[in-house]
Amino acid sequence: MDVNPTAILDVRNLTVSFKVQGGHATAVNRLSFSIPAGRTMALVGESGCGKSTTALSVLRLLPRNANLKGQILFGGQNLATLPLNALRKVRGHEIGMIFQEPMTSLNPVHRIGRQIAEAILYHEKTTAEAARARALELLRLVHLPDPERRLDVYPHQLSGGQRQRVMIAMAIAGNPKLLIADEPTTALDATVQAQILELIDELRRKLGMAILMITHDLGVVSRWADEVVVMHHGENLEHLKAADLFTEGRHPYTRGLIGASIRVSQDIHYRTRPLSEIRVSRDAEGNYEYALELPTRPKLPPIDSLAPPVLEVRNLVTSYDLAGTELRAVDDVSLIIRQGETLGLVGESGCGKSTLSKTIMRLVPATSGQLLFMGRDITRLEGRGLQSLRANMQMIFQDPFGSLNPRHTVGGILDIPLRLHGIADKAERRNRIAEVIEKVGLPAHSVLRYPHEFSGGQRQRIGIARALILRPSLVICDEPVSALDVSVQSQILNLLAQLKEQFQLSYLFISHDLAVVQYISDRVMVMQSGRFVEEGSYRDILRNPRHSYTRTLIAAAEGGRVAEAAA
Amino acid sequence: MSGLSRILRTLRRSTLQAIPTAICIIVLNFILLQMAPGDAVDVLAAESGAATLEGMAAMRERFGLNAPVIEQLSAYLNRLLHLDLGTSARFGVPIAELIAQRLPRTLLLMALALGMAAIIGVALGAVMSSFAGRLSDRVLSILSLLFYSIPNFWIGLMLIVLFSVKLGWLPSGGSGSIGMGLTGWAALVDQARYLVLPAASLALYYVAIYARLTRAAMLEVRAQDYVRTAQAKGLPPLVVNVHHILRNALIPITTMAGMHVGAMLGGAVVVETVFSLPGLGRLAFEAVLGRDIQVLLGILLLSSFFVIVMNALVDLLHTFLDPKIGVH
């Protein structure tokens, strides 16, 4: 046995399986890695690759139906077999952990200070005053503004980024030797994400912790980690220095992930280069095979800047009444989308981009301003006119799980809009459904299946088919790839580009992800607090950002130091 | 200070909401009872065995029973406005007095039963959820199913058979020992002895309900992210179960528990009959038999207010349990 003397955590042949109906499902398969003291190790992979299961295994936080084999060596103990009493002294004290969802990871009925002090009281057997003082000190350490007052607030009174800071304060309360961060920034806005990652790294240096970082984001890995393990189906495919990830990654799956993920610095565009797609298959013996595919480039005509616009928005205001005060979610916004153009709209949560898309779709009434679709004023359109407009303007939603009715087959979901828009002939409806199913790349028998039988990416294809079945001229895509893995994201983005060619579509593409918007759009608008702060071609916006907020977004997307860029 | 203002706001909202509810209840009760066949005079006449049509008409005249329904309603509402519940045709006593005599015992019975049900039910539910799927959970689930399905009059009778007849520990009925001249503490203990069996038979059904509610609510909370956070902090299972799981599960439990309190009043009628306790339930039962609509209306009105007050209390409890309430 070669014991690595400097390793703080040494995981050997970890195998985790879950008891499921009729057998076992293996989530992690003979995984080995070790983390040197004070270093950052990243586990990277897509959903279902076993990275989160690995993170939870270290502290044995897995559900009861999990079976864990192998060794997890930490501080001379094997955590895999340690009795629960002894393990509890490690949890939260020698190993801290933070989770993906800051919104739900804090107990909603207890005050922040108490939640932090709780673990200190239990582990260190101090007085309540001492624990509270330590909690305050920790809140200062994680740079939570106004910490004295914040000790006594409830989680719902804090923003997502602030809650994640509280989570970090809780995790480092015992000066742990290891911090496990399970997708710590996935649920946060790009600018907040960069700040949190910076904080974690700062604390690593200050407290001399090692970090086990779980992430799907290759950019985060290359910027913040020392070493990286690429995972798929619970196995270690490749172990690399994080700095070499983009250049030295040899495994076809790693290459595929790199090809599929878009970085702002890359300067690639859908008109010139489709994204490479990973094809994973299993041969007869059950071995995985990975292949890379580059689809053909769609032939798109250049945008005729003199053609009449498909959509024109003039001085649009949408406001909500919030307990008597008017809240302007969209504040005096104007935009134009021309035939065949993709207008990208980028902004962080709460900037008003979803309200804008709903107002354009006429799902939310406009307070003032004008909407012109194909030159026709649709701001106050009602009845039949509105219905025929809906056939020409469709929407693709973010959540491929919640936006399809689970009680209808895919065929039924696609049939309803056709019937509603007066296509009485059954054979014609069936032909059109078959055609659109084929166009979005789903197998023909999908028509008879229910949404839950499909993966996230396939469901998003169903959502796209539903939007396209009425042959609209404008499609509003509201965060269509945010809930998807990178390899699926590249497939959907390629599909959107191909469909644009086949159906002569114009898109309004809304996303919080600057890199994706930049790739798929011809023109980009940046939105902040209900207003457009900047507009430009996809190149200009990146090369010559004029507004400081745009520069902040770019810096955050590059994983750089946000504070410096903003200054 | 913000806590007090939140409570005051909740109270004000509850009171404002209660007013239209109360008016609807009064009118609805009145109309429903008018639709029932027969009246107090019919019963009195039948009981006396020798009443003439003229005598009955004169009695109806006296009680105001032959006026048009609308007139009767407006007269009733008018009396209510002056806080007068009327006089019982059967007992010849002001209804308020009649109710005041019976109310304390019923309230005490219900409070005892509710307290027992809540404490035992939540405790059992907590145990069941902690051992979900294991033997202790299975056994308790079957027990709670039994309690849930056995009618409480039968439980009452069986408790009498066991504790009064066989063991002789507790009295089988009534409200206190007669002729002992007990005072002070001794009188209280004596009365309490008479309430143990009725309260227990009333509580068992609710023990089952609360246990199942608590189990379900705690299992749901157990799947929340913050429970995993608590475990990752290294807290022992008891602290996780009580501070993090049960504390959050109390919010749905109190909602459901509050809704069941009204139904408990119905159960009290049966239990008071079995244990011959002179309470509000028995009074209601006698009023129905005697077609004494005024008394029944008074009791229904009181029960409605009771439910409204309980709902307000539950709302209040929620502002205390859930910091998110009252913010928006």
PDB file of N, CA, C and O in Angstrom, chain B residues 237-300:
ATOM      1  N   PRO B 237     -28.481  12.905  15.825  1.00  0.00           N
ATOM      2  CA  PRO B 237     -29.797  12.668  15.227  1.00  0.00           C
ATOM      3  C   PRO B 237     -30.944  13.318  15.999  1.00  0.00           C
ATOM      4  O   PRO B 237     -31.882  13.827  15.398  1.00  0.00           O
ATOM      5  N   LEU B 238     -30.841  13.350  17.325  1.00  0.00           N
ATOM      6  CA  LEU B 238     -31.942  13.918  18.111  1.00  0.00           C
ATOM      7  C   LEU B 238     -32.106  15.398  17.795  1.00  0.00           C
ATOM      8  O   LEU B 238     -33.221  15.887  17.596  1.00  0.00           O
ATOM      9  N   VAL B 239     -30.965  16.116  17.741  1.00  0.00           N
ATOM     10  CA  VAL B 239     -31.022  17.547  17.444  1.00  0.00           C
ATOM     11  C   VAL B 239     -31.565  17.773  16.040  1.00  0.00           C
ATOM     12  O   VAL B 239     -32.405  18.643  15.807  1.00  0.00           O
ATOM     13  N   VAL B 240     -31.095  16.964  15.075  1.00  0.00           N
ATOM     14  CA  VAL B 240     -31.571  17.102  13.697  1.00  0.00           C
ATOM     15  C   VAL B 240     -33.080  16.858  13.658  1.00  0.00           C
ATOM     16  O   VAL B 240     -33.839  17.624  13.069  1.00  0.00           O
ATOM     17  N   ASN B 241     -33.522  15.803  14.347  1.00  0.00           N
ATOM     18  CA  ASN B 241     -34.937  15.455  14.319  1.00  0.00           C
ATOM     19  C   ASN B 241     -35.815  16.519  14.955  1.00  0.00           C
ATOM     20  O   ASN B 241     -36.860  16.862  14.429  1.00  0.00           O
ATOM     21  N   VAL B 242     -35.392  17.038  16.108  1.00  0.00           N
ATOM     22  CA  VAL B 242     -36.251  17.971  16.830  1.00  0.00           C
ATOM     23  C   VAL B 242     -36.093  19.391  16.294  1.00  0.00           C
ATOM     24  O   VAL B 242     -37.062  20.013  15.876  1.00  0.00           O
ATOM     25  N   HIS B 243     -34.867  19.898  16.237  1.00  0.00           N
ATOM     26  CA  HIS B 243     -34.661  21.297  15.867  1.00  0.00           C
ATOM     27  C   HIS B 243     -34.910  21.569  14.404  1.00  0.00           C
ATOM     28  O   HIS B 243     -35.350  22.640  14.040  1.00  0.00           O
ATOM     29  N   HIS B 244     -34.557  20.625  13.573  1.00  0.00           N
ATOM     30  CA  HIS B 244     -34.629  20.923  12.148  1.00  0.00           C
ATOM     31  C   HIS B 244     -35.838  20.289  11.483  1.00  0.00           C
ATOM     32  O   HIS B 244     -36.541  20.939  10.724  1.00  0.00           O
ATOM     33  N   ILE B 245     -36.110  19.016  11.786  1.00  0.00           N
ATOM     34  CA  ILE B 245     -37.211  18.362  11.084  1.00  0.00           C
ATOM     35  C   ILE B 245     -38.550  18.673  11.745  1.00  0.00           C
ATOM     36  O   ILE B 245     -39.440  19.245  11.125  1.00  0.00           O
ATOM     37  N   LEU B 246     -38.676  18.336  13.031  1.00  0.00           N
ATOM     38  CA  LEU B 246     -39.975  18.527  13.697  1.00  0.00           C
ATOM     39  C   LEU B 246     -40.371  19.997  13.711  1.00  0.00           C
ATOM     40  O   LEU B 246     -41.519  20.345  13.467  1.00  0.00           O
ATOM     41  N   ARG B 247     -39.404  20.863  13.969  1.00  0.00           N
ATOM     42  CA  ARG B 247     -39.692  22.291  14.051  1.00  0.00           C
ATOM     43  C   ARG B 247     -40.336  22.798  12.761  1.00  0.00           C
ATOM     44  O   ARG B 247     -41.263  23.593  12.790  1.00  0.00           O
ATOM     45  N   ASN B 248     -39.841  22.335  11.615  1.00  0.00           N
ATOM     46  CA  ASN B 248     -40.428  22.756  10.350  1.00  0.00           C
ATOM     47  C   ASN B 248     -41.729  22.030  10.058  1.00  0.00           C
ATOM     48  O   ASN B 248     -42.639  22.585   9.455  1.00  0.00           O
ATOM     49  N   ALA B 249     -41.814  20.757  10.514  1.00  0.00           N
ATOM     50  CA  ALA B 249     -43.025  19.984  10.251  1.00  0.00           C
ATOM     51  C   ALA B 249     -44.202  20.526  11.049  1.00  0.00           C
ATOM     52  O   ALA B 249     -45.352  20.310  10.678  1.00  0.00           O
ATOM     53  N   LEU B 250     -43.921  21.256  12.150  1.00  0.00           N
ATOM     54  CA  LEU B 250     -45.012  21.783  12.970  1.00  0.00           C
ATOM     55  C   LEU B 250     -45.928  22.705  12.179  1.00  0.00           C
ATOM     56  O   LEU B 250     -47.102  22.836  12.496  1.00  0.00           O
ATOM     57  N   ILE B 251     -45.380  23.339  11.135  1.00  0.00           N
ATOM     58  CA  ILE B 251     -46.198  24.300  10.388  1.00  0.00           C
ATOM     59  C   ILE B 251     -47.389  23.599   9.710  1.00  0.00           C
ATOM     60  O   ILE B 251     -48.535  23.964   9.961  1.00  0.00           O
ATOM     61  N   PRO B 252     -47.156  22.552   8.876  1.00  0.00           N
ATOM     62  CA  PRO B 252     -48.335  21.845   8.335  1.00  0.00           C
ATOM     63  C   PRO B 252     -49.155  21.129   9.411  1.00  0.00           C
ATOM     64  O   PRO B 252     -50.374  21.042   9.292  1.00  0.00           O
ATOM     65  N   ILE B 253     -48.489  20.651  10.468  1.00  0.00           N
ATOM     66  CA  ILE B 253     -49.241  19.919  11.498  1.00  0.00           C
ATOM     67  C   ILE B 253     -50.254  20.843  12.167  1.00  0.00           C
ATOM     68  O   ILE B 253     -51.415  20.483  12.330  1.00  0.00           O
ATOM     69  N   THR B 254     -49.838  22.059  12.536  1.00  0.00           N
ATOM     70  CA  THR B 254     -50.782  22.950  13.216  1.00  0.00           C
ATOM     71  C   THR B 254     -51.946  23.317  12.291  1.00  0.00           C
ATOM     72  O   THR B 254     -53.070  23.451  12.754  1.00  0.00           O
ATOM     73  N   THR B 255     -51.666  23.481  11.008  1.00  0.00           N
ATOM     74  CA  THR B 255     -52.755  23.786  10.081  1.00  0.00           C
ATOM     75  C   THR B 255     -53.822  22.710  10.149  1.00  0.00           C
ATOM     76  O   THR B 255     -55.015  22.999  10.324  1.00  0.00           O
ATOM     77  N   MET B 256     -53.391  21.460  10.011  1.00  0.00           N
ATOM     78  CA  MET B 256     -54.345  20.363  10.010  1.00  0.00           C
ATOM     79  C   MET B 256     -54.984  20.194  11.389  1.00  0.00           C
ATOM     80  O   MET B 256     -56.186  19.972  11.494  1.00  0.00           O
ATOM     81  N   ALA B 257     -54.185  20.331  12.430  1.00  0.00           N
ATOM     82  CA  ALA B 257     -54.711  20.157  13.779  1.00  0.00           C
ATOM     83  C   ALA B 257     -55.808  21.178  14.048  1.00  0.00           C
ATOM     84  O   ALA B 257     -56.866  20.841  14.591  1.00  0.00           O
ATOM     85  N   GLY B 258     -55.590  22.419  13.618  1.00  0.00           N
ATOM     86  CA  GLY B 258     -56.590  23.454  13.814  1.00  0.00           C
ATOM     87  C   GLY B 258     -57.899  23.122  13.136  1.00  0.00           C
ATOM     88  O   GLY B 258     -58.982  23.376  13.658  1.00  0.00           O
ATOM     89  N   MET B 259     -57.795  22.486  11.948  1.00  0.00           N
ATOM     90  CA  MET B 259     -59.013  22.139  11.225  1.00  0.00           C
ATOM     91  C   MET B 259     -59.784  21.026  11.926  1.00  0.00           C
ATOM     92  O   MET B 259     -60.987  20.892  11.750  1.00  0.00           O
ATOM     93  N   HIS B 260     -59.067  20.206  12.702  1.00  0.00           N
ATOM     94  CA  HIS B 260     -59.745  19.078  13.339  1.00  0.00           C
ATOM     95  C   HIS B 260     -60.420  19.457  14.648  1.00  0.00           C
ATOM     96  O   HIS B 260     -61.243  18.708  15.155  1.00  0.00           O
ATOM     97  N   VAL B 261     -60.061  20.620  15.202  1.00  0.00           N
ATOM     98  CA  VAL B 261     -60.602  20.984  16.505  1.00  0.00           C
ATOM     99  C   VAL B 261     -62.117  21.118  16.438  1.00  0.00           C
ATOM    100  O   VAL B 261     -62.840  20.689  17.342  1.00  0.00           O
ATOM    101  N   GLY B 262     -62.623  21.695  15.346  1.00  0.00           N
ATOM    102  CA  GLY B 262     -64.069  21.846  15.201  1.00  0.00           C
ATOM    103  C   GLY B 262     -64.780  20.506  15.247  1.00  0.00           C
ATOM    104  O   GLY B 262     -65.820  20.354  15.895  1.00  0.00           O
ATOM    105  N   ALA B 263     -64.176  19.520  14.567  1.00  0.00           N
ATOM    106  CA  ALA B 263     -64.795  18.201  14.516  1.00  0.00           C
ATOM    107  C   ALA B 263     -64.820  17.563  15.900  1.00  0.00           C
ATOM    108  O   ALA B 263     -65.678  16.733  16.196  1.00  0.00           O
ATOM    109  N   MET B 264     -63.897  17.991  16.757  1.00  0.00           N
ATOM    110  CA  MET B 264     -63.827  17.414  18.094  1.00  0.00           C
ATOM    111  C   MET B 264     -65.095  17.721  18.889  1.00  0.00           C
ATOM    112  O   MET B 264     -65.556  16.927  19.704  1.00  0.00           O
ATOM    113  N   LEU B 265     -65.697  18.892  18.622  1.00  0.00           N
ATOM    114  CA  LEU B 265     -66.925  19.267  19.303  1.00  0.00           C
ATOM    115  C   LEU B 265     -68.007  18.235  19.003  1.00  0.00           C
ATOM    116  O   LEU B 265     -68.795  17.865  19.878  1.00  0.00           O
ATOM    117  N   GLY B 266     -68.053  17.757  17.757  1.00  0.00           N
ATOM    118  CA  GLY B 266     -69.023  16.725  17.393  1.00  0.00           C
ATOM    119  C   GLY B 266     -68.768  15.447  18.164  1.00  0.00           C
ATOM    120  O   GLY B 266     -69.700  14.813  18.683  1.00  0.00           O
ATOM    121  N   GLY B 267     -67.482  15.093  18.279  1.00  0.00           N
ATOM    122  CA  GLY B 267     -67.142  13.881  19.026  1.00  0.00           C
ATOM    123  C   GLY B 267     -67.527  14.000  20.487  1.00  0.00           C
ATOM    124  O   GLY B 267     -67.913  13.030  21.135  1.00  0.00           O
ATOM    125  N   ALA B 268     -67.478  15.240  21.013  1.00  0.00           N
ATOM    126  CA  ALA B 268     -67.779  15.449  22.429  1.00  0.00           C
ATOM    127  C   ALA B 268     -69.231  15.065  22.743  1.00  0.00           C
ATOM    128  O   ALA B 268     -69.524  14.552  23.823  1.00  0.00           O
ATOM    129  N   VAL B 269     -70.143  15.294  21.787  1.00  0.00           N
ATOM    130  CA  VAL B 269     -71.557  14.945  22.009  1.00  0.00           C
ATOM    131  C   VAL B 269     -71.668  13.471  22.366  1.00  0.00           C
ATOM    132  O   VAL B 269     -72.299  13.083  23.353  1.00  0.00           O
ATOM    133  N   VAL B 270     -71.020  12.621  21.560  1.00  0.00           N
ATOM    134  CA  VAL B 270     -71.109  11.181  21.754  1.00  0.00           C
ATOM    135  C   VAL B 270     -70.468  10.781  23.082  1.00  0.00           C
ATOM    136  O   VAL B 270     -71.045  10.053  23.893  1.00  0.00           O
ATOM    137  N   VAL B 271     -69.287  11.322  23.321  1.00  0.00           N
ATOM    138  CA  VAL B 271     -68.553  10.927  24.521  1.00  0.00           C
ATOM    139  C   VAL B 271     -69.294  11.364  25.778  1.00  0.00           C
ATOM    140  O   VAL B 271     -69.405  10.616  26.753  1.00  0.00           O
ATOM    141  N   GLU B 272     -69.853  12.573  25.753  1.00  0.00           N
ATOM    142  CA  GLU B 272     -70.595  13.051  26.924  1.00  0.00           C
ATOM    143  C   GLU B 272     -71.806  12.165  27.193  1.00  0.00           C
ATOM    144  O   GLU B 272     -72.186  11.934  28.337  1.00  0.00           O
ATOM    145  N   THR B 273     -72.420  11.660  26.120  1.00  0.00           N
ATOM    146  CA  THR B 273     -73.566  10.772  26.291  1.00  0.00           C
ATOM    147  C   THR B 273     -73.133   9.457  26.930  1.00  0.00           C
ATOM    148  O   THR B 273     -73.750   8.977  27.887  1.00  0.00           O
ATOM    149  N   VAL B 274     -72.028   8.880  26.399  1.00  0.00           N
ATOM    150  CA  VAL B 274     -71.562   7.602  26.926  1.00  0.00           C
ATOM    151  C   VAL B 274     -71.203   7.725  28.408  1.00  0.00           C
ATOM    152  O   VAL B 274     -71.541   6.859  29.218  1.00  0.00           O
ATOM    153  N   PHE B 275     -70.549   8.814  28.773  1.00  0.00           N
ATOM    154  CA  PHE B 275     -70.078   8.959  30.158  1.00  0.00           C
ATOM    155  C   PHE B 275     -71.038   9.790  31.012  1.00  0.00           C
ATOM    156  O   PHE B 275     -70.668  10.229  32.090  1.00  0.00           O
ATOM    157  N   SER B 276     -72.237  10.006  30.529  1.00  0.00           N
ATOM    158  CA  SER B 276     -73.250  10.862  31.179  1.00  0.00           C
ATOM    159  C   SER B 276     -72.638  12.100  31.834  1.00  0.00           C
ATOM    160  O   SER B 276     -72.807  12.363  33.010  1.00  0.00           O
ATOM    161  N   LEU B 277     -71.878  12.836  31.033  1.00  0.00           N
ATOM    162  CA  LEU B 277     -71.296  14.100  31.490  1.00  0.00           C
ATOM    163  C   LEU B 277     -72.249  15.224  31.106  1.00  0.00           C
ATOM    164  O   LEU B 277     -72.618  15.342  29.940  1.00  0.00           O
ATOM    165  N   PRO B 278     -72.653  16.077  32.023  1.00  0.00           N
ATOM    166  CA  PRO B 278     -73.546  17.172  31.659  1.00  0.00           C
ATOM    167  C   PRO B 278     -72.775  18.306  30.980  1.00  0.00           C
ATOM    168  O   PRO B 278     -72.426  19.284  31.631  1.00  0.00           O
ATOM    169  N   GLY B 279     -72.525  18.168  29.700  1.00  0.00           N
ATOM    170  CA  GLY B 279     -71.764  19.185  28.978  1.00  0.00           C
ATOM    171  C   GLY B 279     -72.588  19.786  27.856  1.00  0.00           C
ATOM    172  O   GLY B 279     -73.783  19.511  27.722  1.00  0.00           O
ATOM    173  N   LEU B 280     -71.896  20.571  27.031  1.00  0.00           N
ATOM    174  CA  LEU B 280     -72.556  21.262  25.928  1.00  0.00           C
ATOM    175  C   LEU B 280     -73.104  20.258  24.909  1.00  0.00           C
ATOM    176  O   LEU B 280     -74.176  20.453  24.331  1.00  0.00           O
ATOM    177  N   GLY B 281     -72.379  19.197  24.687  1.00  0.00           N
ATOM    178  CA  GLY B 281     -72.789  18.177  23.718  1.00  0.00           C
ATOM    179  C   GLY B 281     -74.113  17.559  24.121  1.00  0.00           C
ATOM    180  O   GLY B 281     -75.016  17.394  23.287  1.00  0.00           O
ATOM    181  N   ARG B 282     -74.218  17.232  25.398  1.00  0.00           N
ATOM    182  CA  ARG B 282     -75.474  16.653  25.873  1.00  0.00           C
ATOM    183  C   ARG B 282     -76.616  17.647  25.704  1.00  0.00           C
ATOM    184  O   ARG B 282     -77.724  17.292  25.317  1.00  0.00           O
ATOM    185  N   LEU B 283     -76.316  18.929  26.001  1.00  0.00           N
ATOM    186  CA  LEU B 283     -77.337  19.963  25.870  1.00  0.00           C
ATOM    187  C   LEU B 283     -77.830  20.031  24.423  1.00  0.00           C
ATOM    188  O   LEU B 283     -79.036  20.100  24.163  1.00  0.00           O
ATOM    189  N   ALA B 284     -76.889  19.978  23.481  1.00  0.00           N
ATOM    190  CA  ALA B 284     -77.251  20.036  22.072  1.00  0.00           C
ATOM    191  C   ALA B 284     -78.132  18.842  21.716  1.00  0.00           C
ATOM    192  O   ALA B 284     -79.146  18.967  21.020  1.00  0.00           O
ATOM    193  N   PHE B 285     -77.757  17.692  22.214  1.00  0.00           N
ATOM    194  CA  PHE B 285     -78.496  16.467  21.954  1.00  0.00           C
ATOM    195  C   PHE B 285     -79.935  16.592  22.468  1.00  0.00           C
ATOM    196  O   PHE B 285     -80.905  16.313  21.761  1.00  0.00           O
ATOM    197  N   GLU B 286     -80.069  17.094  23.704  1.00  0.00           N
ATOM    198  CA  GLU B 286     -81.401  17.276  24.279  1.00  0.00           C
ATOM    199  C   GLU B 286     -82.200  18.309  23.490  1.00  0.00           C
ATOM    200  O   GLU B 286     -83.398  18.147  23.275  1.00  0.00           O
ATOM    201  N   ALA B 287     -81.518  19.357  23.042  1.00  0.00           N
ATOM    202  CA  ALA B 287     -82.212  20.405  22.288  1.00  0.00           C
ATOM    203  C   ALA B 287     -82.754  19.858  20.977  1.00  0.00           C
ATOM    204  O   ALA B 287     -83.847  20.208  20.544  1.00  0.00           O
ATOM    205  N   VAL B 288     -81.998  18.965  20.350  1.00  0.00           N
ATOM    206  CA  VAL B 288     -82.462  18.374  19.089  1.00  0.00           C
ATOM    207  C   VAL B 288     -83.701  17.532  19.356  1.00  0.00           C
ATOM    208  O   VAL B 288     -84.715  17.658  18.669  1.00  0.00           O
ATOM    209  N   LEU B 289     -83.613  16.707  20.384  1.00  0.00           N
ATOM    210  CA  LEU B 289     -84.748  15.839  20.690  1.00  0.00           C
ATOM    211  C   LEU B 289     -85.983  16.666  21.021  1.00  0.00           C
ATOM    212  O   LEU B 289     -87.097  16.309  20.657  1.00  0.00           O
ATOM    213  N   GLY B 290     -85.791  17.781  21.737  1.00  0.00           N
ATOM    214  CA  GLY B 290     -86.915  18.614  22.140  1.00  0.00           C
ATOM    215  C   GLY B 290     -87.291  19.651  21.090  1.00  0.00           C
ATOM    216  O   GLY B 290     -88.136  20.494  21.355  1.00  0.00           O
ATOM    217  N   ARG B 291     -86.674  19.618  19.900  1.00  0.00           N
ATOM    218  CA  ARG B 291     -86.897  20.616  18.851  1.00  0.00           C
ATOM    219  C   ARG B 291     -86.778  22.039  19.401  1.00  0.00           C
ATOM    220  O   ARG B 291     -87.491  22.942  18.996  1.00  0.00           O
ATOM    221  N   ASP B 292     -85.861  22.224  20.352  1.00  0.00           N
ATOM    222  CA  ASP B 292     -85.685  23.541  20.955  1.00  0.00           C
ATOM    223  C   ASP B 292     -84.698  24.330  20.099  1.00  0.00           C
ATOM    224  O   ASP B 292     -83.503  24.402  20.377  1.00  0.00           O
ATOM    225  N   ILE B 293     -85.274  24.917  19.039  1.00  0.00           N
ATOM    226  CA  ILE B 293     -84.430  25.519  18.010  1.00  0.00           C
ATOM    227  C   ILE B 293     -83.579  26.655  18.548  1.00  0.00           C
ATOM    228  O   ILE B 293     -82.417  26.812  18.182  1.00  0.00           O
ATOM    229  N   GLN B 294     -84.145  27.439  19.452  1.00  0.00           N
ATOM    230  CA  GLN B 294     -83.396  28.581  19.981  1.00  0.00           C
ATOM    231  C   GLN B 294     -82.119  28.131  20.697  1.00  0.00           C
ATOM    232  O   GLN B 294     -81.059  28.711  20.517  1.00  0.00           O
ATOM    233  N   VAL B 295     -82.245  27.066  21.492  1.00  0.00           N
ATOM    234  CA  VAL B 295     -81.065  26.560  22.206  1.00  0.00           C
ATOM    235  C   VAL B 295     -80.036  26.056  21.210  1.00  0.00           C
ATOM    236  O   VAL B 295     -78.841  26.354  21.296  1.00  0.00           O
ATOM    237  N   LEU B 296     -80.536  25.311  20.222  1.00  0.00           N
ATOM    238  CA  LEU B 296     -79.637  24.749  19.214  1.00  0.00           C
ATOM    239  C   LEU B 296     -78.901  25.860  18.465  1.00  0.00           C
ATOM    240  O   LEU B 296     -77.695  25.783  18.236  1.00  0.00           O
ATOM    241  N   LEU B 297     -79.661  26.906  18.117  1.00  0.00           N
ATOM    242  CA  LEU B 297     -79.042  28.040  17.422  1.00  0.00           C
ATOM    243  C   LEU B 297     -77.946  28.648  18.284  1.00  0.00           C
ATOM    244  O   LEU B 297     -76.864  28.977  17.785  1.00  0.00           O
ATOM    245  N   GLY B 298     -78.232  28.786  19.553  1.00  0.00           N
ATOM    246  CA  GLY B 298     -77.243  29.356  20.465  1.00  0.00           C
ATOM    247  C   GLY B 298     -75.980  28.522  20.487  1.00  0.00           C
ATOM    248  O   GLY B 298     -74.856  29.042  20.403  1.00  0.00           O
ATOM    249  N   ILE B 299     -76.169  27.186  20.573  1.00  0.00           N
ATOM    250  CA  ILE B 299     -74.998  26.298  20.638  1.00  0.00           C
ATOM    251  C   ILE B 299     -74.219  26.337  19.327  1.00  0.00           C
ATOM    252  O   ILE B 299     -72.986  26.421  19.319  1.00  0.00           O
ATOM    253  N   LEU B 300     -74.967  26.317  18.215  1.00  0.00           N
ATOM    254  CA  LEU B 300     -74.289  26.354  16.912  1.00  0.00           C
ATOM    255  C   LEU B 300     -73.500  27.638  16.748  1.00  0.00           C
ATOM    256  O   LEU B 300     -72.370  27.633  16.254  1.00  0.00           O
TER     257      LEU B 300
END
